[in-house]
Amino acid sequence: MAETSEQIHPIASPANGDFSSDDRKINIASTGIRHGRRLRRIKCCCYTTGILLILAAAVLTLIFTIFKLKAPTVRVHKLTIGKLDLANGTNMTLNANVWVKNPSFAYFTYNTLVTTLLYRGGVVGESRGAPGKAKARRTTRVNVTVDIMTDRILLDPNFDVDLFTGLVNMSSYTRVGGRMKLFVVIDKKLTVWMRCNMTFNITSRAIQHHKCKRKVKL
């Protein structure tokens, strides 16, 4: 029986250039993928930074326009005489209705409201109002009662002239200190001073005229 001879042919190997070409294609594809991912990350960072800048600009715009800090206004709305007994020189009170108006969006927390009453430059009375808070764009009303030391008025050598005319001119100083706060954006300390000149009519026992000016220190 004749033996069948089989010829074994070796597998032809591709040319060296074919392998090199495939490697380059793979490297180029990998490089393209990495480059694309890097571009996406850069774009994402740019978009995020842009959004943050826009938000920061919007917040700053609001702070310097709508939320711009405005000093509170302290105003005497009404003055009345409470007790009055000039004959004995003991009892006399001055009642003041003080308005603390806050025009800002930040709330105003104020300390003790101090009012000093003067007659011809000398102190004749003092009062201290309770601390409080004026909400954003709101007005707080504070009632202040000043006990007047009438003996100091009666002992003044010029009081006879005022008694003859029936008009007594006095002045008052009111000091309000506190802070204005709005979240963590605004935290400002300020003080408001107010000076009032008033004329008291002895005959009618009423405040005939009063005019006030204020000063703010931020």
mmCIF file of C-alpha atoms in Angstrom:
data_model
loop_
_atom_site.group_PDB
_atom_site.id
_atom_site.type_symbol
_atom_site.label_atom_id
_atom_site.label_comp_id
_atom_site.label_asym_id
_atom_site.label_seq_id
_atom_site.Cartn_x
_atom_site.Cartn_y
_atom_site.Cartn_z
ATOM 1 C CA MET A 1 0.000 0.000 0.000
ATOM 2 C CA ALA A 2 1.500 3.163 -1.095
ATOM 3 C CA GLU A 3 1.997 5.799 1.547
ATOM 4 C CA THR A 4 0.316 9.112 0.898
ATOM 5 C CA SER A 5 2.737 11.899 1.241
ATOM 6 C CA GLU A 6 1.273 15.175 2.535
ATOM 7 C CA GLN A 7 3.043 18.335 1.918
ATOM 8 C CA ILE A 8 2.924 20.815 4.766
ATOM 9 C CA HIS A 9 2.980 24.364 3.617
ATOM 10 C CA PRO A 10 3.965 26.977 6.238
ATOM 11 C CA ILE A 11 1.531 29.811 6.868
ATOM 12 C CA ALA A 12 2.690 32.803 5.011
ATOM 13 C CA SER A 13 3.565 35.576 7.380
ATOM 14 C CA PRO A 14 2.455 39.074 6.458
ATOM 15 C CA ALA A 15 4.953 41.552 5.410
ATOM 16 C CA ASN A 16 6.590 43.579 8.165
ATOM 17 C CA GLY A 17 4.960 46.695 6.823
ATOM 18 C CA ASP A 18 1.448 45.293 7.422
ATOM 19 C CA PHE A 19 2.006 44.893 11.201
ATOM 20 C CA SER A 20 3.501 48.329 11.465
ATOM 21 C CA SER A 21 0.515 49.819 9.642
ATOM 22 C CA ASP A 22 -1.982 48.142 12.003
ATOM 23 C CA ASP A 23 -0.088 49.356 15.080
ATOM 24 C CA ARG A 24 -0.094 52.866 13.773
ATOM 25 C CA LYS A 25 -3.806 52.708 13.163
ATOM 26 C CA ILE A 26 -4.429 51.461 16.704
ATOM 27 C CA ASN A 27 -2.157 54.127 18.179
ATOM 28 C CA ILE A 28 -3.859 56.828 16.156
ATOM 29 C CA ALA A 29 -7.283 55.599 17.276
ATOM 30 C CA SER A 30 -6.203 55.506 20.941
ATOM 31 C CA THR A 31 -4.659 58.944 20.659
ATOM 32 C CA GLY A 32 -7.850 60.266 19.089
ATOM 33 C CA ILE A 33 -9.965 58.827 21.902
ATOM 34 C CA ARG A 34 -7.702 60.323 24.576
ATOM 35 C CA HIS A 35 -7.657 63.658 22.760
ATOM 36 C CA GLY A 36 -11.446 63.639 22.499
ATOM 37 C CA ARG A 37 -11.815 62.916 26.212
ATOM 38 C CA ARG A 38 -9.366 65.694 27.061
ATOM 39 C CA LEU A 39 -11.292 68.130 24.882
ATOM 40 C CA ARG A 40 -14.551 67.157 26.586
ATOM 41 C CA ARG A 41 -12.977 67.713 30.000
ATOM 42 C CA ILE A 42 -11.632 71.104 28.926
ATOM 43 C CA LYS A 43 -15.034 72.107 27.530
ATOM 44 C CA CYS A 44 -16.739 70.945 30.736
ATOM 45 C CA CYS A 45 -14.310 73.009 32.839
ATOM 46 C CA CYS A 46 -14.830 76.038 30.586
ATOM 47 C CA TYR A 47 -18.616 75.739 30.792
ATOM 48 C CA THR A 48 -18.509 75.336 34.587
ATOM 49 C CA THR A 49 -16.176 78.319 34.972
ATOM 50 C CA GLY A 50 -18.385 80.404 32.685
ATOM 51 C CA ILE A 51 -21.518 79.555 34.667
ATOM 52 C CA LEU A 52 -19.767 80.403 37.963
ATOM 53 C CA LEU A 53 -18.574 83.731 36.546
ATOM 54 C CA ILE A 54 -22.075 84.556 35.347
ATOM 55 C CA LEU A 55 -23.519 83.716 38.780
ATOM 56 C CA ALA A 56 -20.839 85.807 40.521
ATOM 57 C CA ALA A 57 -21.547 88.745 38.207
ATOM 58 C CA ALA A 58 -25.289 88.408 38.866
ATOM 59 C CA VAL A 59 -24.737 88.356 42.644
ATOM 60 C CA LEU A 60 -22.455 91.412 42.483
ATOM 61 C CA THR A 61 -24.987 93.228 40.312
ATOM 62 C CA LEU A 62 -27.740 92.523 42.838
ATOM 63 C CA ILE A 63 -25.544 93.653 45.740
ATOM 64 C CA PHE A 64 -24.660 96.964 44.105
ATOM 65 C CA THR A 65 -28.148 97.674 42.738
ATOM 66 C CA ILE A 66 -31.203 96.067 44.322
ATOM 67 C CA PHE A 67 -29.447 94.955 47.531
ATOM 68 C CA LYS A 68 -27.372 98.123 47.843
ATOM 69 C CA LEU A 69 -26.951 99.078 51.491
ATOM 70 C CA LYS A 70 -28.996 102.117 52.513
ATOM 71 C CA ALA A 71 -28.654 103.727 55.915
ATOM 72 C CA PRO A 72 -31.711 103.527 58.173
ATOM 73 C CA THR A 73 -33.665 106.663 58.961
ATOM 74 C CA VAL A 74 -34.473 107.677 62.540
ATOM 75 C CA ARG A 75 -37.293 110.195 62.811
ATOM 76 C CA VAL A 76 -39.367 111.647 65.619
ATOM 77 C CA HIS A 77 -42.949 111.224 64.501
ATOM 78 C CA LYS A 78 -44.706 112.752 67.482
ATOM 79 C CA LEU A 79 -43.776 114.656 70.632
ATOM 80 C CA THR A 80 -46.115 115.143 73.582
ATOM 81 C CA ILE A 81 -45.818 116.339 77.145
ATOM 82 C CA GLY A 82 -46.785 113.761 79.740
ATOM 83 C CA LYS A 83 -46.670 114.917 83.338
ATOM 84 C CA LEU A 84 -46.248 118.606 83.998
ATOM 85 C CA ASP A 85 -45.903 120.357 87.362
ATOM 86 C CA LEU A 86 -43.628 123.341 86.998
ATOM 87 C CA ALA A 87 -44.900 124.879 90.218
ATOM 88 C CA ASN A 88 -43.289 122.156 92.318
ATOM 89 C CA GLY A 89 -40.420 121.685 89.898
ATOM 90 C CA THR A 90 -40.585 117.934 90.113
ATOM 91 C CA ASN A 91 -42.790 116.235 87.522
ATOM 92 C CA MET A 92 -42.367 116.650 83.783
ATOM 93 C CA THR A 93 -42.007 114.015 81.097
ATOM 94 C CA LEU A 94 -41.532 114.201 77.369
ATOM 95 C CA ASN A 95 -43.007 111.387 75.271
ATOM 96 C CA ALA A 96 -41.533 110.768 71.844
ATOM 97 C CA ASN A 97 -42.716 108.358 69.176
ATOM 98 C CA VAL A 98 -39.531 107.457 67.276
ATOM 99 C CA TRP A 99 -39.635 105.699 63.919
ATOM 100 C CA VAL A 100 -36.694 103.577 62.767
ATOM 101 C CA LYS A 101 -37.147 103.092 59.026
ATOM 102 C CA ASN A 102 -35.028 100.492 57.222
ATOM 103 C CA PRO A 103 -35.072 101.006 53.414
ATOM 104 C CA SER A 104 -32.612 98.170 52.687
ATOM 105 C CA PHE A 105 -33.128 94.476 52.021
ATOM 106 C CA ALA A 106 -30.728 93.768 54.910
ATOM 107 C CA TYR A 107 -32.238 93.772 58.378
ATOM 108 C CA PHE A 108 -31.020 96.309 60.962
ATOM 109 C CA THR A 109 -30.369 95.151 64.519
ATOM 110 C CA TYR A 110 -29.923 98.155 66.802
ATOM 111 C CA ASN A 111 -28.649 98.504 70.331
ATOM 112 C CA THR A 112 -29.996 100.708 73.121
ATOM 113 C CA LEU A 113 -31.595 103.869 71.783
ATOM 114 C CA VAL A 114 -30.187 106.766 73.833
ATOM 115 C CA THR A 115 -31.953 110.148 73.903
ATOM 116 C CA THR A 116 -30.553 113.185 75.699
ATOM 117 C CA LEU A 117 -32.607 116.359 76.265
ATOM 118 C CA LEU A 118 -30.913 119.737 76.602
ATOM 119 C CA TYR A 119 -32.056 123.191 77.688
ATOM 120 C CA ARG A 120 -29.755 126.074 76.718
ATOM 121 C CA GLY A 121 -26.858 123.646 76.339
ATOM 122 C CA GLY A 122 -27.307 121.872 79.663
ATOM 123 C CA VAL A 123 -28.550 118.290 80.068
ATOM 124 C CA VAL A 124 -31.995 118.206 81.684
ATOM 125 C CA GLY A 125 -33.102 114.679 80.830
ATOM 126 C CA GLU A 126 -32.099 111.322 79.411
ATOM 127 C CA SER A 127 -33.829 108.157 78.294
ATOM 128 C CA ARG A 128 -32.748 104.716 77.072
ATOM 129 C CA GLY A 129 -34.939 102.720 74.724
ATOM 130 C CA ALA A 130 -34.832 98.936 74.471
ATOM 131 C CA PRO A 131 -32.770 97.242 71.721
ATOM 132 C CA GLY A 132 -34.675 95.900 68.739
ATOM 133 C CA LYS A 133 -34.674 94.937 65.080
ATOM 134 C CA ALA A 134 -35.959 96.726 61.996
ATOM 135 C CA LYS A 135 -36.823 94.140 59.332
ATOM 136 C CA ALA A 136 -35.928 94.599 55.691
ATOM 137 C CA ARG A 137 -37.853 97.485 54.102
ATOM 138 C CA ARG A 138 -39.931 97.953 57.245
ATOM 139 C CA THR A 139 -40.416 100.647 59.875
ATOM 140 C CA THR A 140 -40.165 99.975 63.602
ATOM 141 C CA ARG A 141 -41.886 102.303 66.065
ATOM 142 C CA VAL A 142 -40.273 102.940 69.433
ATOM 143 C CA ASN A 143 -41.908 104.880 72.262
ATOM 144 C CA VAL A 144 -39.424 106.880 74.335
ATOM 145 C CA THR A 145 -40.224 108.663 77.609
ATOM 146 C CA VAL A 146 -37.763 111.247 78.930
ATOM 147 C CA ASP A 147 -37.980 112.287 82.561
ATOM 148 C CA ILE A 148 -37.103 115.968 82.636
ATOM 149 C CA MET A 149 -35.221 117.423 85.591
ATOM 150 C CA THR A 150 -37.301 120.590 85.835
ATOM 151 C CA ASP A 151 -35.259 121.968 88.740
ATOM 152 C CA ARG A 152 -32.357 122.503 86.317
ATOM 153 C CA ILE A 153 -34.669 124.433 84.006
ATOM 154 C CA LEU A 154 -36.109 126.575 86.792
ATOM 155 C CA LEU A 155 -32.651 127.401 88.174
ATOM 156 C CA ASP A 156 -31.415 128.626 84.814
ATOM 157 C CA PRO A 157 -31.154 132.465 84.942
ATOM 158 C CA ASN A 158 -32.660 132.761 81.465
ATOM 159 C CA PHE A 159 -35.778 130.785 82.280
ATOM 160 C CA ASP A 160 -37.616 133.966 83.367
ATOM 161 C CA VAL A 161 -37.333 135.270 79.815
ATOM 162 C CA ASP A 162 -38.798 132.045 78.410
ATOM 163 C CA LEU A 163 -41.526 132.097 81.046
ATOM 164 C CA PHE A 164 -42.451 135.635 80.036
ATOM 165 C CA THR A 165 -42.719 134.735 76.333
ATOM 166 C CA GLY A 166 -44.461 131.456 77.134
ATOM 167 C CA LEU A 167 -42.075 129.497 74.879
ATOM 168 C CA VAL A 168 -39.241 127.222 75.969
ATOM 169 C CA ASN A 169 -36.681 126.154 73.366
ATOM 170 C CA MET A 170 -35.035 122.778 73.909
ATOM 171 C CA SER A 171 -32.987 120.349 71.852
ATOM 172 C CA SER A 172 -32.421 116.601 71.903
ATOM 173 C CA TYR A 173 -29.799 114.151 70.687
ATOM 174 C CA THR A 174 -30.673 110.574 69.823
ATOM 175 C CA ARG A 175 -28.067 107.921 69.119
ATOM 176 C CA VAL A 176 -28.794 104.523 67.564
ATOM 177 C CA GLY A 177 -25.987 102.034 66.945
ATOM 178 C CA GLY A 178 -26.280 98.622 65.358
ATOM 179 C CA ARG A 179 -25.478 96.322 62.455
ATOM 180 C CA MET A 180 -26.998 95.641 59.054
ATOM 181 C CA LYS A 181 -26.901 92.003 57.929
ATOM 182 C CA LEU A 182 -27.949 90.101 54.814
ATOM 183 C CA PHE A 183 -27.002 86.403 54.854
ATOM 184 C CA VAL A 184 -23.198 86.250 54.686
ATOM 185 C CA VAL A 185 -22.924 88.928 52.015
ATOM 186 C CA ILE A 186 -23.523 92.072 54.076
ATOM 187 C CA ASP A 187 -22.461 92.640 57.673
ATOM 188 C CA LYS A 188 -21.984 96.350 58.285
ATOM 189 C CA LYS A 189 -21.719 98.273 61.527
ATOM 190 C CA LEU A 190 -23.251 101.753 61.607
ATOM 191 C CA THR A 191 -24.404 104.515 63.934
ATOM 192 C CA VAL A 192 -27.192 107.034 63.393
ATOM 193 C CA TRP A 193 -27.299 110.372 65.227
ATOM 194 C CA MET A 194 -30.313 112.638 65.211
ATOM 195 C CA ARG A 195 -30.563 116.174 66.565
ATOM 196 C CA CYS A 196 -33.926 117.824 67.095
ATOM 197 C CA ASN A 197 -34.811 121.396 68.003
ATOM 198 C CA MET A 198 -38.218 121.923 69.589
ATOM 199 C CA THR A 199 -40.304 124.686 71.103
ATOM 200 C CA PHE A 200 -42.503 123.995 74.096
ATOM 201 C CA ASN A 201 -45.570 126.205 74.609
ATOM 202 C CA ILE A 202 -46.102 126.674 78.344
ATOM 203 C CA THR A 203 -49.672 127.949 77.924
ATOM 204 C CA SER A 204 -50.967 125.107 75.758
ATOM 205 C CA ARG A 205 -48.570 122.585 77.325
ATOM 206 C CA ALA A 206 -47.712 121.179 73.926
ATOM 207 C CA ILE A 207 -44.789 120.980 71.530
ATOM 208 C CA GLN A 208 -45.390 123.858 69.156
ATOM 209 C CA HIS A 209 -42.599 123.150 66.690
ATOM 210 C CA HIS A 210 -39.847 120.608 66.171
ATOM 211 C CA LYS A 211 -37.281 120.008 63.428
ATOM 212 C CA CYS A 212 -34.731 117.204 63.195
ATOM 213 C CA LYS A 213 -31.512 116.482 61.299
ATOM 214 C CA ARG A 214 -29.669 113.181 61.135
ATOM 215 C CA LYS A 215 -26.133 111.976 60.527
ATOM 216 C CA VAL A 216 -24.995 108.458 59.657
ATOM 217 C CA LYS A 217 -21.581 106.875 60.237
ATOM 218 C CA LEU A 218 -20.885 103.636 58.339
#
